[in-house]
Amino acid sequence: MSIDIVEEIKSLKKQKNVLLLAHNYQDPSVQQLADFTGNSLELSQKTSNVDCDIIVFAGAEFMAETAVILNPDKTVLIPSSAVKCPMAYMLSPEKMNIYKKRYPNASVAVYVNTTSETKSMADVCITSSNATRIISQLENDQILVGPDRNLAWYIQQKTPDKEIIPFPDVGHCYVHRKFTSSDIERQKLKHPEAEILVHPEADPSVQKLADKVCSTSGMIEEARSSKADEFIIATEIGLIDRLRIEFPSKTFLPARQDAICIQQKKITIYNLYLSLLKDQFKIQVPSNIAKRARLAIERMIELSS
Ligand code: 13P
Ligand code: SF4
């Protein structure tokens, strides 16, 4: 007997009082079942004060860990145990220690794309959508920022009064690193009227060609409010699916077809179904680390509003 997997997922969600959250890069088949889809900041905000028994997180593991840290008494599940963003492991606690000692007067701001242990050693977390707002509110003039060097470059452009010190040797997203200025120029030649939207994880040479550098949800907002009909999009291609569904009368052109986050694409409706059925895979964060990481995440949420 075959089962209707979509109906099964809907019914398990109801039966188990589940909140299903999905990142903007998830496949549309997963996004359409989610209670909320958003960027990494919006997803963290959604997980503070939630009324449900189980949170199922369709996104990267670092995002699900944030949900655990903010909801220590709730069960947080991720449908695949392999959604580990490589960037999140590029800033180790050992490197944090070395550079915190080298720059004793600097505040430490870490991207949410980090492990819980790294977050527990930071003063504040940042995402691509709130980074400049948060950094400009910090008291210290020197700010250590990592792991993503391109995001650090972007923040420096937007906050010239601060000295942004990227953690040396570390930090990039292999998906966003694929974009080159020729990718953008090629598309622009074919579509001269198109507005260029670039994620701050892309190389500075690509950011410099953008009409707007913004987070994934920033791109959705720009597509909604802009008068342009065509957009060249330099971020993971999953966002383009969402843009095409939400704005069917507008045209979205990927800067590259191969900008695919293979980790985030490991989540499917099949493992989502199994996750709901078998309560797998449970995300856990040791309580001593969670307690300290929570301070950096809560400070981020407070400074974002
Ligand atoms: P956003 O915060 O823009 O959703 O980005 C998260 C991410 O992992 C980008 O690669
Ligand atoms: Fe990590 Fe890049 Fe995937 Fe985002 S797109 S989750 S930064 S690997």
PDB file of C-alpha atoms and ligand atoms in Angstrom:
ATOM      1  CA  MET A   1       0.000   0.000   0.000  1.00  0.00           C
ATOM      2  CA  SER A   2       1.474   3.384  -0.980  1.00  0.00           C
ATOM      3  CA  ILE A   3       1.228   6.353   1.347  1.00  0.00           C
ATOM      4  CA  ASP A   4       0.668  10.008   0.544  1.00  0.00           C
ATOM      5  CA  ILE A   5       3.831  11.351   2.102  1.00  0.00           C
ATOM      6  CA  VAL A   6       2.724  14.994   2.103  1.00  0.00           C
ATOM      7  CA  GLU A   7      -0.533  14.136   3.920  1.00  0.00           C
ATOM      8  CA  GLU A   8       1.400  11.917   6.368  1.00  0.00           C
ATOM      9  CA  ILE A   9       3.787  14.781   7.151  1.00  0.00           C
ATOM     10  CA  LYS A  10       0.875  17.171   7.728  1.00  0.00           C
ATOM     11  CA  SER A  11      -0.845  14.719  10.023  1.00  0.00           C
ATOM     12  CA  LEU A  12       2.312  13.851  12.030  1.00  0.00           C
ATOM     13  CA  LYS A  13       3.019  17.566  12.479  1.00  0.00           C
ATOM     14  CA  LYS A  14      -0.437  18.075  13.960  1.00  0.00           C
ATOM     15  CA  GLN A  15      -0.418  14.921  16.067  1.00  0.00           C
ATOM     16  CA  LYS A  16       2.996  15.681  17.622  1.00  0.00           C
ATOM     17  CA  ASN A  17       2.511  19.464  17.923  1.00  0.00           C
ATOM     18  CA  VAL A  18       5.502  20.233  15.715  1.00  0.00           C
ATOM     19  CA  LEU A  19       6.793  23.581  14.502  1.00  0.00           C
ATOM     20  CA  LEU A  20       8.534  23.029  11.158  1.00  0.00           C
ATOM     21  CA  LEU A  21      11.053  25.707  10.210  1.00  0.00           C
ATOM     22  CA  ALA A  22      12.823  25.849   6.844  1.00  0.00           C
ATOM     23  CA  HIS A  23      15.720  27.920   5.573  1.00  0.00           C
ATOM     24  CA  ASN A  24      15.346  29.868   2.317  1.00  0.00           C
ATOM     25  CA  TYR A  25      17.696  27.410   0.514  1.00  0.00           C
ATOM     26  CA  GLN A  26      15.482  24.377   1.129  1.00  0.00           C
ATOM     27  CA  ASP A  27      13.775  22.612  -1.749  1.00  0.00           C
ATOM     28  CA  PRO A  28      10.277  24.035  -2.494  1.00  0.00           C
ATOM     29  CA  SER A  29       8.743  20.629  -1.605  1.00  0.00           C
ATOM     30  CA  VAL A  30      10.077  21.102   1.956  1.00  0.00           C
ATOM     31  CA  GLN A  31       9.386  24.842   2.119  1.00  0.00           C
ATOM     32  CA  GLN A  32       5.731  24.354   1.218  1.00  0.00           C
ATOM     33  CA  LEU A  33       5.221  22.155   4.305  1.00  0.00           C
ATOM     34  CA  ALA A  34       6.987  24.546   6.694  1.00  0.00           C
ATOM     35  CA  ASP A  35       5.198  26.748   9.224  1.00  0.00           C
ATOM     36  CA  PHE A  36       7.812  29.388   8.556  1.00  0.00           C
ATOM     37  CA  THR A  37      10.571  29.865   5.976  1.00  0.00           C
ATOM     38  CA  GLY A  38      13.251  32.509   6.378  1.00  0.00           C
ATOM     39  CA  ASN A  39      16.870  33.567   6.680  1.00  0.00           C
ATOM     40  CA  SER A  40      19.100  32.563   9.567  1.00  0.00           C
ATOM     41  CA  LEU A  41      18.160  35.581  11.709  1.00  0.00           C
ATOM     42  CA  GLU A  42      14.400  35.166  11.215  1.00  0.00           C
ATOM     43  CA  LEU A  43      14.689  31.469  12.046  1.00  0.00           C
ATOM     44  CA  SER A  44      16.539  32.229  15.326  1.00  0.00           C
ATOM     45  CA  GLN A  45      13.907  34.832  16.195  1.00  0.00           C
ATOM     46  CA  LYS A  46      11.120  32.312  15.490  1.00  0.00           C
ATOM     47  CA  THR A  47      12.646  29.791  17.874  1.00  0.00           C
ATOM     48  CA  SER A  48      12.621  32.131  20.858  1.00  0.00           C
ATOM     49  CA  ASN A  49       9.293  31.769  22.749  1.00  0.00           C
ATOM     50  CA  VAL A  50       7.698  29.036  20.680  1.00  0.00           C
ATOM     51  CA  ASP A  51       4.574  27.166  21.645  1.00  0.00           C
ATOM     52  CA  CYS A  52       5.096  23.597  20.422  1.00  0.00           C
ATOM     53  CA  ASP A  53       6.478  20.277  21.712  1.00  0.00           C
ATOM     54  CA  ILE A  54       8.949  19.573  18.942  1.00  0.00           C
ATOM     55  CA  ILE A  55      10.863  21.867  16.578  1.00  0.00           C
ATOM     56  CA  VAL A  56      11.893  20.247  13.293  1.00  0.00           C
ATOM     57  CA  PHE A  57      14.563  22.251  11.569  1.00  0.00           C
ATOM     58  CA  ALA A  58      14.986  22.001   7.813  1.00  0.00           C
ATOM     59  CA  GLY A  59      18.249  23.886   7.540  1.00  0.00           C
ATOM     60  CA  ALA A  60      21.902  23.680   8.513  1.00  0.00           C
ATOM     61  CA  GLU A  61      22.857  22.035  11.799  1.00  0.00           C
ATOM     62  CA  PHE A  62      24.194  25.286  13.278  1.00  0.00           C
ATOM     63  CA  MET A  63      20.684  26.758  12.855  1.00  0.00           C
ATOM     64  CA  ALA A  64      19.112  23.787  14.654  1.00  0.00           C
ATOM     65  CA  GLU A  65      21.685  24.127  17.462  1.00  0.00           C
ATOM     66  CA  THR A  66      20.577  27.732  17.920  1.00  0.00           C
ATOM     67  CA  ALA A  67      17.022  26.453  18.392  1.00  0.00           C
ATOM     68  CA  VAL A  68      18.256  24.021  21.083  1.00  0.00           C
ATOM     69  CA  ILE A  69      20.204  26.765  22.855  1.00  0.00           C
ATOM     70  CA  LEU A  70      17.139  29.030  22.957  1.00  0.00           C
ATOM     71  CA  ASN A  71      14.789  26.142  23.898  1.00  0.00           C
ATOM     72  CA  PRO A  72      16.693  23.833  26.241  1.00  0.00           C
ATOM     73  CA  ASP A  73      13.474  22.038  27.298  1.00  0.00           C
ATOM     74  CA  LYS A  74      12.207  21.274  23.791  1.00  0.00           C
ATOM     75  CA  THR A  75      13.037  18.456  21.418  1.00  0.00           C
ATOM     76  CA  VAL A  76      14.791  19.793  18.302  1.00  0.00           C
ATOM     77  CA  LEU A  77      15.125  17.448  15.322  1.00  0.00           C
ATOM     78  CA  ILE A  78      16.920  17.707  11.999  1.00  0.00           C
ATOM     79  CA  PRO A  79      15.796  15.325   9.207  1.00  0.00           C
ATOM     80  CA  SER A  80      19.357  14.485   8.074  1.00  0.00           C
ATOM     81  CA  SER A  81      22.425  14.155  10.261  1.00  0.00           C
ATOM     82  CA  ALA A  82      24.622  15.353   7.392  1.00  0.00           C
ATOM     83  CA  VAL A  83      23.647  19.029   7.141  1.00  0.00           C
ATOM     84  CA  LYS A  84      26.919  20.346   8.456  1.00  0.00           C
ATOM     85  CA  CYS A  85      27.848  23.727   6.945  1.00  0.00           C
ATOM     86  CA  PRO A  86      31.623  23.480   6.315  1.00  0.00           C
ATOM     87  CA  MET A  87      32.094  27.142   7.196  1.00  0.00           C
ATOM     88  CA  ALA A  88      30.811  26.484  10.715  1.00  0.00           C
ATOM     89  CA  TYR A  89      33.925  24.389  11.418  1.00  0.00           C
ATOM     90  CA  MET A  90      36.418  26.932  10.070  1.00  0.00           C
ATOM     91  CA  LEU A  91      36.675  28.935  13.274  1.00  0.00           C
ATOM     92  CA  SER A  92      37.723  26.530  16.001  1.00  0.00           C
ATOM     93  CA  PRO A  93      37.747  27.310  19.743  1.00  0.00           C
ATOM     94  CA  GLU A  94      41.569  27.050  19.578  1.00  0.00           C
ATOM     95  CA  LYS A  95      41.739  29.804  16.928  1.00  0.00           C
ATOM     96  CA  MET A  96      39.274  31.881  18.950  1.00  0.00           C
ATOM     97  CA  ASN A  97      41.611  31.640  21.956  1.00  0.00           C
ATOM     98  CA  ILE A  98      44.690  32.617  19.990  1.00  0.00           C
ATOM     99  CA  TYR A  99      43.114  35.724  18.444  1.00  0.00           C
ATOM    100  CA  LYS A 100      41.224  36.800  21.545  1.00  0.00           C
ATOM    101  CA  LYS A 101      44.603  36.908  23.330  1.00  0.00           C
ATOM    102  CA  ARG A 102      46.246  38.725  20.410  1.00  0.00           C
ATOM    103  CA  TYR A 103      43.518  41.428  20.345  1.00  0.00           C
ATOM    104  CA  PRO A 104      42.538  41.863  24.012  1.00  0.00           C
ATOM    105  CA  ASN A 105      40.707  45.150  23.336  1.00  0.00           C
ATOM    106  CA  ALA A 106      38.530  43.797  20.551  1.00  0.00           C
ATOM    107  CA  SER A 107      34.912  42.687  20.850  1.00  0.00           C
ATOM    108  CA  VAL A 108      34.315  39.286  19.296  1.00  0.00           C
ATOM    109  CA  ALA A 109      31.415  38.935  16.842  1.00  0.00           C
ATOM    110  CA  VAL A 110      30.891  35.529  15.263  1.00  0.00           C
ATOM    111  CA  TYR A 111      28.679  34.622  12.349  1.00  0.00           C
ATOM    112  CA  VAL A 112      25.807  32.305  13.280  1.00  0.00           C
ATOM    113  CA  ASN A 113      27.469  29.851  10.865  1.00  0.00           C
ATOM    114  CA  THR A 114      29.686  28.561  13.708  1.00  0.00           C
ATOM    115  CA  THR A 115      29.578  25.708  16.220  1.00  0.00           C
ATOM    116  CA  SER A 116      27.943  26.232  19.600  1.00  0.00           C
ATOM    117  CA  GLU A 117      31.341  26.037  21.289  1.00  0.00           C
ATOM    118  CA  THR A 118      32.707  28.886  19.162  1.00  0.00           C
ATOM    119  CA  LYS A 119      29.562  30.929  19.879  1.00  0.00           C
ATOM    120  CA  SER A 120      30.066  30.316  23.601  1.00  0.00           C
ATOM    121  CA  MET A 121      33.403  32.200  23.373  1.00  0.00           C
ATOM    122  CA  ALA A 122      31.982  35.241  21.535  1.00  0.00           C
ATOM    123  CA  ASP A 123      30.503  38.514  22.781  1.00  0.00           C
ATOM    124  CA  VAL A 124      27.764  38.502  20.175  1.00  0.00           C
ATOM    125  CA  CYS A 125      26.526  36.579  17.136  1.00  0.00           C
ATOM    126  CA  ILE A 126      25.742  38.179  13.791  1.00  0.00           C
ATOM    127  CA  THR A 127      23.970  37.120  10.607  1.00  0.00           C
ATOM    128  CA  SER A 128      24.191  38.529   7.106  1.00  0.00           C
ATOM    129  CA  SER A 129      21.044  40.596   7.691  1.00  0.00           C
ATOM    130  CA  ASN A 130      21.936  42.255  10.999  1.00  0.00           C
ATOM    131  CA  ALA A 131      25.755  42.368  10.986  1.00  0.00           C
ATOM    132  CA  THR A 132      26.266  46.074  10.340  1.00  0.00           C
ATOM    133  CA  ARG A 133      23.457  47.078  12.682  1.00  0.00           C
ATOM    134  CA  ILE A 134      24.998  45.039  15.492  1.00  0.00           C
ATOM    135  CA  ILE A 135      28.636  45.961  14.891  1.00  0.00           C
ATOM    136  CA  SER A 136      27.812  49.674  14.833  1.00  0.00           C
ATOM    137  CA  GLN A 137      26.209  49.342  18.293  1.00  0.00           C
ATOM    138  CA  LEU A 138      29.226  47.664  19.934  1.00  0.00           C
ATOM    139  CA  GLU A 139      31.266  49.899  22.258  1.00  0.00           C
ATOM    140  CA  ASN A 140      34.748  48.751  21.279  1.00  0.00           C
ATOM    141  CA  ASP A 141      36.410  50.231  18.213  1.00  0.00           C
ATOM    142  CA  GLN A 142      38.168  46.999  17.266  1.00  0.00           C
ATOM    143  CA  ILE A 143      35.952  44.043  16.392  1.00  0.00           C
ATOM    144  CA  LEU A 144      37.155  40.539  15.585  1.00  0.00           C
ATOM    145  CA  VAL A 145      34.781  39.077  12.993  1.00  0.00           C
ATOM    146  CA  GLY A 146      34.669  35.514  11.646  1.00  0.00           C
ATOM    147  CA  PRO A 147      34.723  33.014  10.197  1.00  0.00           C
ATOM    148  CA  ASP A 148      33.567  34.488   6.856  1.00  0.00           C
ATOM    149  CA  ARG A 149      36.175  36.873   5.467  1.00  0.00           C
ATOM    150  CA  ASN A 150      33.872  38.248   2.759  1.00  0.00           C
ATOM    151  CA  LEU A 151      31.204  39.135   5.302  1.00  0.00           C
ATOM    152  CA  ALA A 152      33.929  40.821   7.376  1.00  0.00           C
ATOM    153  CA  TRP A 153      34.939  42.868   4.293  1.00  0.00           C
ATOM    154  CA  TYR A 154      31.300  43.854   3.734  1.00  0.00           C
ATOM    155  CA  ILE A 155      30.910  44.957   7.373  1.00  0.00           C
ATOM    156  CA  GLN A 156      34.075  47.066   7.139  1.00  0.00           C
ATOM    157  CA  GLN A 157      32.641  48.929   4.119  1.00  0.00           C
ATOM    158  CA  LYS A 158      29.438  49.678   6.026  1.00  0.00           C
ATOM    159  CA  THR A 159      31.023  50.580   9.376  1.00  0.00           C
ATOM    160  CA  PRO A 160      34.101  52.708   8.515  1.00  0.00           C
ATOM    161  CA  ASP A 161      34.346  54.004  12.109  1.00  0.00           C
ATOM    162  CA  LYS A 162      35.166  50.512  13.361  1.00  0.00           C
ATOM    163  CA  GLU A 163      38.316  48.497  12.778  1.00  0.00           C
ATOM    164  CA  ILE A 164      37.096  45.110  11.598  1.00  0.00           C
ATOM    165  CA  ILE A 165      39.688  42.387  12.113  1.00  0.00           C
ATOM    166  CA  PRO A 166      38.820  39.208  10.194  1.00  0.00           C
ATOM    167  CA  PHE A 167      40.063  36.045  11.885  1.00  0.00           C
ATOM    168  CA  PRO A 168      43.195  35.314   9.847  1.00  0.00           C
ATOM    169  CA  ASP A 169      43.445  32.264   7.542  1.00  0.00           C
ATOM    170  CA  VAL A 170      39.871  31.231   7.951  1.00  0.00           C
ATOM    171  CA  GLY A 171      36.439  31.395   6.616  1.00  0.00           C
ATOM    172  CA  HIS A 172      34.534  31.114   3.399  1.00  0.00           C
ATOM    173  CA  CYS A 173      31.425  29.496   1.972  1.00  0.00           C
ATOM    174  CA  TYR A 174      32.350  27.167  -0.890  1.00  0.00           C
ATOM    175  CA  VAL A 175      28.994  27.912  -2.605  1.00  0.00           C
ATOM    176  CA  HIS A 176      29.316  31.702  -2.589  1.00  0.00           C
ATOM    177  CA  ARG A 177      33.030  31.528  -3.390  1.00  0.00           C
ATOM    178  CA  LYS A 178      32.108  30.174  -6.834  1.00  0.00           C
ATOM    179  CA  PHE A 179      30.736  33.525  -8.007  1.00  0.00           C
ATOM    180  CA  THR A 180      33.115  35.621 -10.096  1.00  0.00           C
ATOM    181  CA  SER A 181      32.762  39.093 -11.567  1.00  0.00           C
ATOM    182  CA  SER A 182      32.607  37.480 -15.061  1.00  0.00           C
ATOM    183  CA  ASP A 183      29.509  35.488 -13.995  1.00  0.00           C
ATOM    184  CA  ILE A 184      27.768  38.749 -13.190  1.00  0.00           C
ATOM    185  CA  GLU A 185      29.053  40.610 -16.235  1.00  0.00           C
ATOM    186  CA  ARG A 186      27.940  37.774 -18.563  1.00  0.00           C
ATOM    187  CA  GLN A 187      24.373  37.914 -17.239  1.00  0.00           C
ATOM    188  CA  LYS A 188      24.332  41.717 -17.207  1.00  0.00           C
ATOM    189  CA  LEU A 189      25.353  41.779 -20.864  1.00  0.00           C
ATOM    190  CA  LYS A 190      22.349  39.596 -21.734  1.00  0.00           C
ATOM    191  CA  HIS A 191      19.995  41.388 -19.309  1.00  0.00           C
ATOM    192  CA  PRO A 192      21.138  45.032 -19.071  1.00  0.00           C
ATOM    193  CA  GLU A 193      18.034  46.136 -17.147  1.00  0.00           C
ATOM    194  CA  ALA A 194      18.382  43.489 -14.449  1.00  0.00           C
ATOM    195  CA  GLU A 195      19.070  44.469 -10.849  1.00  0.00           C
ATOM    196  CA  ILE A 196      22.040  42.626  -9.329  1.00  0.00           C
ATOM    197  CA  LEU A 197      21.564  41.148  -5.841  1.00  0.00           C
ATOM    198  CA  VAL A 198      24.585  39.607  -4.125  1.00  0.00           C
ATOM    199  CA  HIS A 199      24.959  37.823  -0.772  1.00  0.00           C
ATOM    200  CA  PRO A 200      27.734  39.231   1.479  1.00  0.00           C
ATOM    201  CA  GLU A 201      29.394  35.787   1.550  1.00  0.00           C
ATOM    202  CA  ALA A 202      30.444  36.428  -2.079  1.00  0.00           C
ATOM    203  CA  ASP A 203      33.892  37.780  -2.984  1.00  0.00           C
ATOM    204  CA  PRO A 204      34.366  41.593  -2.671  1.00  0.00           C
ATOM    205  CA  SER A 205      34.929  41.817  -6.466  1.00  0.00           C
ATOM    206  CA  VAL A 206      31.402  40.407  -6.941  1.00  0.00           C
ATOM    207  CA  GLN A 207      29.884  42.535  -4.163  1.00  0.00           C
ATOM    208  CA  LYS A 208      31.283  45.643  -5.869  1.00  0.00           C
ATOM    209  CA  LEU A 209      29.155  44.912  -8.957  1.00  0.00           C
ATOM    210  CA  ALA A 210      25.928  44.586  -6.956  1.00  0.00           C
ATOM    211  CA  ASP A 211      23.036  47.027  -6.886  1.00  0.00           C
ATOM    212  CA  LYS A 212      22.337  45.605  -3.447  1.00  0.00           C
ATOM    213  CA  VAL A 213      24.284  43.310  -1.112  1.00  0.00           C
ATOM    214  CA  CYS A 214      21.876  41.555   1.219  1.00  0.00           C
ATOM    215  CA  SER A 215      20.829  38.392   3.049  1.00  0.00           C
ATOM    216  CA  THR A 216      18.528  35.819   1.487  1.00  0.00           C
ATOM    217  CA  SER A 217      15.421  37.452   2.961  1.00  0.00           C
ATOM    218  CA  GLY A 218      16.825  40.868   2.012  1.00  0.00           C
ATOM    219  CA  MET A 219      16.713  39.646  -1.592  1.00  0.00           C
ATOM    220  CA  ILE A 220      13.068  38.609  -1.197  1.00  0.00           C
ATOM    221  CA  GLU A 221      12.269  42.049   0.228  1.00  0.00           C
ATOM    222  CA  GLU A 222      14.115  43.783  -2.624  1.00  0.00           C
ATOM    223  CA  ALA A 223      12.279  41.673  -5.230  1.00  0.00           C
ATOM    224  CA  ARG A 224       8.996  42.741  -3.597  1.00  0.00           C
ATOM    225  CA  SER A 225       9.723  46.448  -3.313  1.00  0.00           C
ATOM    226  CA  SER A 226      11.880  47.132  -6.389  1.00  0.00           C
ATOM    227  CA  LYS A 227      10.420  48.451  -9.641  1.00  0.00           C
ATOM    228  CA  ALA A 228      12.769  46.151 -11.605  1.00  0.00           C
ATOM    229  CA  ASP A 229      11.305  43.165 -13.453  1.00  0.00           C
ATOM    230  CA  GLU A 230      14.535  41.199 -13.759  1.00  0.00           C
ATOM    231  CA  PHE A 231      17.093  40.264 -11.133  1.00  0.00           C
ATOM    232  CA  ILE A 232      20.495  38.573 -11.286  1.00  0.00           C
ATOM    233  CA  ILE A 233      20.829  36.545  -8.089  1.00  0.00           C
ATOM    234  CA  ALA A 234      24.201  35.650  -6.578  1.00  0.00           C
ATOM    235  CA  THR A 235      23.334  33.247  -3.782  1.00  0.00           C
ATOM    236  CA  GLU A 236      22.410  29.567  -3.443  1.00  0.00           C
ATOM    237  CA  ILE A 237      19.931  28.578  -6.162  1.00  0.00           C
ATOM    238  CA  GLY A 238      17.271  27.383  -3.682  1.00  0.00           C
ATOM    239  CA  LEU A 239      16.384  31.010  -3.070  1.00  0.00           C
ATOM    240  CA  ILE A 240      15.530  31.400  -6.746  1.00  0.00           C
ATOM    241  CA  ASP A 241      12.819  28.727  -6.424  1.00  0.00           C
ATOM    242  CA  ARG A 242      11.256  30.724  -3.617  1.00  0.00           C
ATOM    243  CA  LEU A 243      11.514  34.012  -5.529  1.00  0.00           C
ATOM    244  CA  ARG A 244       9.875  32.489  -8.626  1.00  0.00           C
ATOM    245  CA  ILE A 245       7.003  31.090  -6.567  1.00  0.00           C
ATOM    246  CA  GLU A 246       6.408  34.362  -4.685  1.00  0.00           C
ATOM    247  CA  PHE A 247       6.836  36.733  -7.624  1.00  0.00           C
ATOM    248  CA  PRO A 248       5.701  34.850 -10.745  1.00  0.00           C
ATOM    249  CA  SER A 249       5.553  37.985 -12.894  1.00  0.00           C
ATOM    250  CA  LYS A 250       9.253  38.802 -12.314  1.00  0.00           C
ATOM    251  CA  THR A 251      12.346  37.107 -13.779  1.00  0.00           C
ATOM    252  CA  PHE A 252      15.130  35.718 -11.586  1.00  0.00           C
ATOM    253  CA  LEU A 253      18.417  34.777 -13.235  1.00  0.00           C
ATOM    254  CA  PRO A 254      20.937  32.711 -11.278  1.00  0.00           C
ATOM    255  CA  ALA A 255      24.452  34.158 -11.478  1.00  0.00           C
ATOM    256  CA  ARG A 256      25.555  30.503 -11.612  1.00  0.00           C
ATOM    257  CA  GLN A 257      23.523  27.310 -11.977  1.00  0.00           C
ATOM    258  CA  ASP A 258      25.984  25.339  -9.859  1.00  0.00           C
ATOM    259  CA  ALA A 259      25.673  27.480  -6.723  1.00  0.00           C
ATOM    260  CA  ILE A 260      24.238  24.570  -4.780  1.00  0.00           C
ATOM    261  CA  CYS A 261      24.668  23.924  -1.064  1.00  0.00           C
ATOM    262  CA  ILE A 262      24.894  20.139  -1.078  1.00  0.00           C
ATOM    263  CA  GLN A 263      24.565  20.034   2.702  1.00  0.00           C
ATOM    264  CA  GLN A 264      21.237  21.876   2.832  1.00  0.00           C
ATOM    265  CA  LYS A 265      19.962  19.830  -0.113  1.00  0.00           C
ATOM    266  CA  LYS A 266      20.340  16.639   1.961  1.00  0.00           C
ATOM    267  CA  ILE A 267      16.941  17.397   3.492  1.00  0.00           C
ATOM    268  CA  THR A 268      14.055  15.922   1.481  1.00  0.00           C
ATOM    269  CA  ILE A 269      10.392  15.243   2.155  1.00  0.00           C
ATOM    270  CA  TYR A 270      11.338  11.562   2.601  1.00  0.00           C
ATOM    271  CA  ASN A 271      13.765  12.105   5.460  1.00  0.00           C
ATOM    272  CA  LEU A 272      11.450  14.808   6.795  1.00  0.00           C
ATOM    273  CA  TYR A 273       8.696  12.182   7.013  1.00  0.00           C
ATOM    274  CA  LEU A 274      11.035   9.717   8.783  1.00  0.00           C
ATOM    275  CA  SER A 275      12.180  12.449  11.133  1.00  0.00           C
ATOM    276  CA  LEU A 276       8.592  13.145  12.200  1.00  0.00           C
ATOM    277  CA  LEU A 277       7.727   9.459  12.422  1.00  0.00           C
ATOM    278  CA  LYS A 278      10.777   8.323  14.384  1.00  0.00           C
ATOM    279  CA  ASP A 279      11.753  11.553  16.186  1.00  0.00           C
ATOM    280  CA  GLN A 280      15.154  11.630  14.516  1.00  0.00           C
ATOM    281  CA  PHE A 281      17.822  13.144  14.505  1.00  0.00           C
ATOM    282  CA  LYS A 282      17.880  14.814  17.891  1.00  0.00           C
ATOM    283  CA  ILE A 283      20.184  17.830  18.180  1.00  0.00           C
ATOM    284  CA  GLN A 284      21.905  18.269  21.508  1.00  0.00           C
ATOM    285  CA  VAL A 285      24.224  20.931  22.900  1.00  0.00           C
ATOM    286  CA  PRO A 286      26.056  20.347  26.229  1.00  0.00           C
ATOM    287  CA  SER A 287      24.390  22.581  28.829  1.00  0.00           C
ATOM    288  CA  ASN A 288      27.578  24.413  29.909  1.00  0.00           C
ATOM    289  CA  ILE A 289      28.266  25.424  26.284  1.00  0.00           C
ATOM    290  CA  ALA A 290      24.600  26.202  25.595  1.00  0.00           C
ATOM    291  CA  LYS A 291      24.394  28.539  28.610  1.00  0.00           C
ATOM    292  CA  ARG A 292      27.316  30.667  27.369  1.00  0.00           C
ATOM    293  CA  ALA A 293      26.361  30.527  23.683  1.00  0.00           C
ATOM    294  CA  ARG A 294      22.872  31.692  24.622  1.00  0.00           C
ATOM    295  CA  LEU A 295      24.276  34.998  25.898  1.00  0.00           C
ATOM    296  CA  ALA A 296      25.844  35.757  22.491  1.00  0.00           C
ATOM    297  CA  ILE A 297      22.665  34.745  20.617  1.00  0.00           C
ATOM    298  CA  GLU A 298      20.352  36.691  22.938  1.00  0.00           C
ATOM    299  CA  ARG A 299      22.572  39.756  22.629  1.00  0.00           C
ATOM    300  CA  MET A 300      22.256  39.441  18.840  1.00  0.00           C
ATOM    301  CA  ILE A 301      18.446  39.199  19.037  1.00  0.00           C
ATOM    302  CA  GLU A 302      18.301  42.179  21.419  1.00  0.00           C
ATOM    303  CA  LEU A 303      20.558  44.382  19.234  1.00  0.00           C
ATOM    304  CA  SER A 304      18.661  43.402  16.063  1.00  0.00           C
ATOM    305  CA  SER A 305      15.354  44.878  17.178  1.00  0.00           C
TER     306      SER A 305
HETATM  307  P1  13P B   1      21.071  34.036   5.374  1.00  0.00           P
HETATM  308  O1  13P B   1      21.198  34.465   6.789  1.00  0.00           O
HETATM  309  O2  13P B   1      21.166  35.149   4.405  1.00  0.00           O
HETATM  310  O3  13P B   1      19.847  33.207   5.193  1.00  0.00           O
HETATM  311  O4  13P B   1      22.339  33.120   5.015  1.00  0.00           O
HETATM  312  C1  13P B   1      22.605  31.899   5.643  1.00  0.00           C
HETATM  313  C2  13P B   1      23.589  31.127   4.907  1.00  0.00           C
HETATM  314  O5  13P B   1      23.998  30.060   5.290  1.00  0.00           O
HETATM  315  C3  13P B   1      24.073  31.707   3.671  1.00  0.00           C
HETATM  316  O6  13P B   1      24.870  30.817   3.018  1.00  0.00           O
HETATM  317 FE1  SF4 B   2      27.102  26.943   4.753  1.00  0.00          FE
HETATM  318 FE2  SF4 B   2      27.473  28.052   2.384  1.00  0.00          FE
HETATM  319 FE3  SF4 B   2      25.640  26.133   2.690  1.00  0.00          FE
HETATM  320 FE4  SF4 B   2      25.253  28.573   3.728  1.00  0.00          FE
HETATM  321  S1  SF4 B   2      25.380  28.025   1.559  1.00  0.00           S
HETATM  322  S2  SF4 B   2      24.873  26.640   4.751  1.00  0.00           S
HETATM  323  S3  SF4 B   2      27.345  29.112   4.343  1.00  0.00           S
HETATM  324  S4  SF4 B   2      27.858  25.922   2.922  1.00  0.00           S
END
